[in-house]
Amino acid sequence: MTISVEVGRTPNGQRSYPLGFKVEFLQLWDAATLERGGRARLLREHALSRATVRGWLHARDRGDFEASMVSAALKSKGSRRVDAQERAELARLRAENERLKKKVEQAEAIQEIMGKAIELMDGITASSTSEEEQIPPALMSAEQYQQWLHRKGLS
């Protein structure tokens, strides 16, 4: 199991361990008692000293972690409030989203119809012969009639 929370840095470059990192590390620490040298490996992997981990263990035993998590949860609840302006913006965006969905549906329908029309026109074009042959011989000009006779091998 790896720790999903990343270690941060303070403005002066020191490592900063978020509460989530500490909690996950201590869970690994508790589980590392099963394997020989597991705790030492954890300390090396995360470049921590025993004194740092000991401080975290004491803080966890005093209940400092729970208090920090509760206060963080309370702060995040307050920050999730949406004011009237944000609600109005959200409603506007939802309406615009619906309008755009309808436009996309119409465009897709038009594209489908145009595709079918093109297929139909291609079919008509493929089945038709040259333009001159569609003119009945009785309606051809004298020159067109001579060319038609020549193509048919009748002249």
mmCIF file of C-alpha atoms in Angstrom:
data_model
loop_
_atom_site.group_PDB
_atom_site.id
_atom_site.type_symbol
_atom_site.label_atom_id
_atom_site.label_comp_id
_atom_site.label_asym_id
_atom_site.label_seq_id
_atom_site.Cartn_x
_atom_site.Cartn_y
_atom_site.Cartn_z
ATOM 1 C CA MET A 1 0.000 0.000 0.000
ATOM 2 C CA THR A 2 1.340 3.405 -0.912
ATOM 3 C CA ILE A 3 0.488 6.800 0.502
ATOM 4 C CA SER A 4 -1.862 8.743 -1.742
ATOM 5 C CA VAL A 5 -1.234 12.171 -0.167
ATOM 6 C CA GLU A 6 1.854 14.001 -1.362
ATOM 7 C CA VAL A 7 4.360 15.757 0.862
ATOM 8 C CA GLY A 8 4.337 19.512 0.440
ATOM 9 C CA ARG A 9 7.020 22.171 0.863
ATOM 10 C CA THR A 10 7.061 25.259 3.032
ATOM 11 C CA PRO A 11 8.151 28.620 1.542
ATOM 12 C CA ASN A 12 11.657 28.061 2.905
ATOM 13 C CA GLY A 13 11.873 24.594 1.285
ATOM 14 C CA GLN A 14 11.255 22.321 4.247
ATOM 15 C CA ARG A 15 8.994 19.337 3.815
ATOM 16 C CA SER A 16 5.436 19.757 5.076
ATOM 17 C CA TYR A 17 3.364 16.684 5.939
ATOM 18 C CA PRO A 18 -0.403 17.081 5.527
ATOM 19 C CA LEU A 19 -2.670 15.360 8.015
ATOM 20 C CA GLY A 20 -3.751 12.821 5.384
ATOM 21 C CA PHE A 21 -0.124 11.789 4.846
ATOM 22 C CA LYS A 22 0.428 11.360 8.578
ATOM 23 C CA VAL A 23 -2.702 9.240 8.997
ATOM 24 C CA GLU A 24 -1.853 6.990 6.047
ATOM 25 C CA PHE A 25 1.773 6.684 7.164
ATOM 26 C CA LEU A 26 0.740 5.678 10.679
ATOM 27 C CA GLN A 27 -1.611 3.041 9.237
ATOM 28 C CA LEU A 28 1.337 1.607 7.322
ATOM 29 C CA TRP A 29 3.461 1.937 10.470
ATOM 30 C CA ASP A 30 0.973 -0.108 12.474
ATOM 31 C CA ALA A 31 0.798 -2.763 9.753
ATOM 32 C CA ALA A 32 4.601 -2.924 9.443
ATOM 33 C CA THR A 33 4.930 -4.749 12.772
ATOM 34 C CA LEU A 34 4.116 -7.999 10.985
ATOM 35 C CA GLU A 35 7.243 -8.051 8.843
ATOM 36 C CA ARG A 36 10.791 -7.908 10.128
ATOM 37 C CA GLY A 37 12.425 -4.557 9.349
ATOM 38 C CA GLY A 38 9.170 -3.155 7.959
ATOM 39 C CA ARG A 39 9.238 -0.002 10.048
ATOM 40 C CA ALA A 40 12.872 0.727 9.179
ATOM 41 C CA ARG A 41 12.007 0.283 5.494
ATOM 42 C CA LEU A 42 9.123 2.764 5.869
ATOM 43 C CA LEU A 43 11.401 5.311 7.503
ATOM 44 C CA ARG A 44 13.923 4.959 4.657
ATOM 45 C CA GLU A 45 11.279 5.103 1.897
ATOM 46 C CA HIS A 46 9.840 8.352 3.189
ATOM 47 C CA ALA A 47 13.087 9.818 4.567
ATOM 48 C CA LEU A 48 11.648 10.233 8.056
ATOM 49 C CA SER A 49 13.297 10.059 11.448
ATOM 50 C CA ARG A 50 12.030 7.978 14.349
ATOM 51 C CA ALA A 51 11.601 11.180 16.381
ATOM 52 C CA THR A 52 9.209 12.613 13.784
ATOM 53 C CA VAL A 53 7.134 9.431 13.714
ATOM 54 C CA ARG A 54 7.194 9.267 17.537
ATOM 55 C CA GLY A 55 5.749 12.806 17.641
ATOM 56 C CA TRP A 56 2.993 11.778 15.218
ATOM 57 C CA LEU A 57 2.206 8.713 17.347
ATOM 58 C CA HIS A 58 1.902 10.847 20.488
ATOM 59 C CA ALA A 59 -0.323 13.350 18.669
ATOM 60 C CA ARG A 60 -2.556 10.514 17.448
ATOM 61 C CA ASP A 61 -2.779 9.074 20.968
ATOM 62 C CA ARG A 62 -3.741 12.498 22.391
ATOM 63 C CA GLY A 63 -6.527 12.787 19.776
ATOM 64 C CA ASP A 64 -4.998 15.728 17.930
ATOM 65 C CA PHE A 65 -5.607 14.111 14.532
ATOM 66 C CA GLU A 66 -9.341 13.672 15.167
ATOM 67 C CA ALA A 67 -9.648 17.269 16.349
ATOM 68 C CA SER A 68 -7.845 18.500 13.222
ATOM 69 C CA MET A 69 -10.066 16.400 10.961
ATOM 70 C CA VAL A 70 -13.234 17.667 12.646
ATOM 71 C CA SER A 71 -12.180 21.302 12.329
ATOM 72 C CA ALA A 72 -11.191 20.761 8.676
ATOM 73 C CA ALA A 73 -14.573 19.157 7.981
ATOM 74 C CA LEU A 74 -16.381 22.080 9.590
ATOM 75 C CA LYS A 75 -14.361 24.578 7.555
ATOM 76 C CA SER A 76 -15.079 22.727 4.317
ATOM 77 C CA LYS A 77 -18.816 22.646 5.049
ATOM 78 C CA GLY A 78 -18.846 26.406 5.340
ATOM 79 C CA SER A 79 -16.919 26.848 2.120
ATOM 80 C CA ARG A 80 -19.380 24.695 0.161
ATOM 81 C CA ARG A 81 -22.152 27.253 0.488
ATOM 82 C CA VAL A 82 -23.272 28.617 -2.824
ATOM 83 C CA ASP A 83 -24.373 32.245 -2.882
ATOM 84 C CA ALA A 84 -27.205 33.646 -5.002
ATOM 85 C CA GLN A 85 -24.877 34.884 -7.725
ATOM 86 C CA GLU A 86 -23.298 31.445 -8.136
ATOM 87 C CA ARG A 87 -26.746 29.804 -8.185
ATOM 88 C CA ALA A 88 -27.859 32.202 -10.912
ATOM 89 C CA GLU A 89 -24.715 31.473 -12.913
ATOM 90 C CA LEU A 90 -25.290 27.745 -12.464
ATOM 91 C CA ALA A 91 -28.901 28.062 -13.674
ATOM 92 C CA ARG A 92 -27.752 30.102 -16.684
ATOM 93 C CA LEU A 93 -25.106 27.523 -17.560
ATOM 94 C CA ARG A 94 -27.587 24.665 -17.244
ATOM 95 C CA ALA A 95 -30.057 26.432 -19.554
ATOM 96 C CA GLU A 96 -27.286 27.121 -22.058
ATOM 97 C CA ASN A 97 -26.210 23.483 -21.828
ATOM 98 C CA GLU A 98 -29.757 22.307 -22.647
ATOM 99 C CA ARG A 99 -30.009 24.769 -25.540
ATOM 100 C CA LEU A 100 -26.706 23.551 -26.958
ATOM 101 C CA LYS A 101 -27.742 19.913 -26.583
ATOM 102 C CA LYS A 102 -30.849 20.629 -28.670
ATOM 103 C CA LYS A 103 -28.730 22.378 -31.300
ATOM 104 C CA VAL A 104 -26.401 19.389 -31.480
ATOM 105 C CA GLU A 105 -29.365 17.024 -31.871
ATOM 106 C CA GLN A 106 -30.726 19.169 -34.716
ATOM 107 C CA ALA A 107 -27.329 19.315 -36.407
ATOM 108 C CA GLU A 108 -26.960 15.541 -36.152
ATOM 109 C CA ALA A 109 -30.440 15.051 -37.655
ATOM 110 C CA ILE A 110 -29.615 17.441 -40.505
ATOM 111 C CA GLN A 111 -26.330 15.648 -41.095
ATOM 112 C CA GLU A 112 -28.114 12.292 -41.241
ATOM 113 C CA ILE A 113 -30.695 13.636 -43.718
ATOM 114 C CA MET A 114 -27.959 15.173 -45.875
ATOM 115 C CA GLY A 115 -26.065 11.889 -45.860
ATOM 116 C CA LYS A 116 -29.152 10.023 -47.054
ATOM 117 C CA ALA A 117 -29.771 12.640 -49.748
ATOM 118 C CA ILE A 118 -26.204 12.292 -50.980
ATOM 119 C CA GLU A 119 -26.556 8.501 -51.072
ATOM 120 C CA LEU A 120 -29.784 8.884 -53.061
ATOM 121 C CA MET A 121 -28.184 11.307 -55.510
ATOM 122 C CA ASP A 122 -25.193 8.991 -55.934
ATOM 123 C CA GLY A 123 -27.567 6.138 -56.663
ATOM 124 C CA ILE A 124 -29.460 8.174 -59.238
ATOM 125 C CA THR A 125 -26.232 9.321 -60.858
ATOM 126 C CA ALA A 126 -24.824 5.809 -61.020
ATOM 127 C CA SER A 127 -27.965 4.364 -62.577
ATOM 128 C CA SER A 128 -28.397 7.113 -65.145
ATOM 129 C CA THR A 129 -26.633 7.149 -68.470
ATOM 130 C CA SER A 130 -25.180 10.098 -70.299
ATOM 131 C CA GLU A 131 -27.300 13.180 -70.663
ATOM 132 C CA GLU A 132 -27.621 12.861 -74.439
ATOM 133 C CA GLU A 133 -28.991 9.325 -74.249
ATOM 134 C CA GLN A 134 -31.790 10.481 -71.978
ATOM 135 C CA ILE A 135 -33.131 12.706 -74.724
ATOM 136 C CA PRO A 136 -35.510 10.689 -76.904
ATOM 137 C CA PRO A 137 -34.312 10.542 -80.546
ATOM 138 C CA ALA A 138 -37.474 12.284 -81.717
ATOM 139 C CA LEU A 139 -36.577 15.391 -79.658
ATOM 140 C CA MET A 140 -32.902 15.559 -80.662
ATOM 141 C CA SER A 141 -31.499 18.171 -82.930
ATOM 142 C CA ALA A 142 -30.191 16.980 -86.269
ATOM 143 C CA GLU A 143 -26.591 17.150 -85.041
ATOM 144 C CA GLN A 144 -27.413 15.254 -81.798
ATOM 145 C CA TYR A 145 -29.307 12.657 -83.881
ATOM 146 C CA GLN A 146 -26.302 12.132 -86.161
ATOM 147 C CA GLN A 147 -24.008 11.695 -83.119
ATOM 148 C CA TRP A 148 -26.494 9.265 -81.566
ATOM 149 C CA LEU A 149 -26.654 7.204 -84.745
ATOM 150 C CA HIS A 150 -22.875 7.178 -84.942
ATOM 151 C CA ARG A 151 -22.507 5.967 -81.313
ATOM 152 C CA LYS A 152 -25.026 3.229 -81.898
ATOM 153 C CA GLY A 153 -23.195 2.181 -85.056
ATOM 154 C CA LEU A 154 -26.207 2.816 -87.235
ATOM 155 C CA SER A 155 -24.731 5.419 -89.574
#
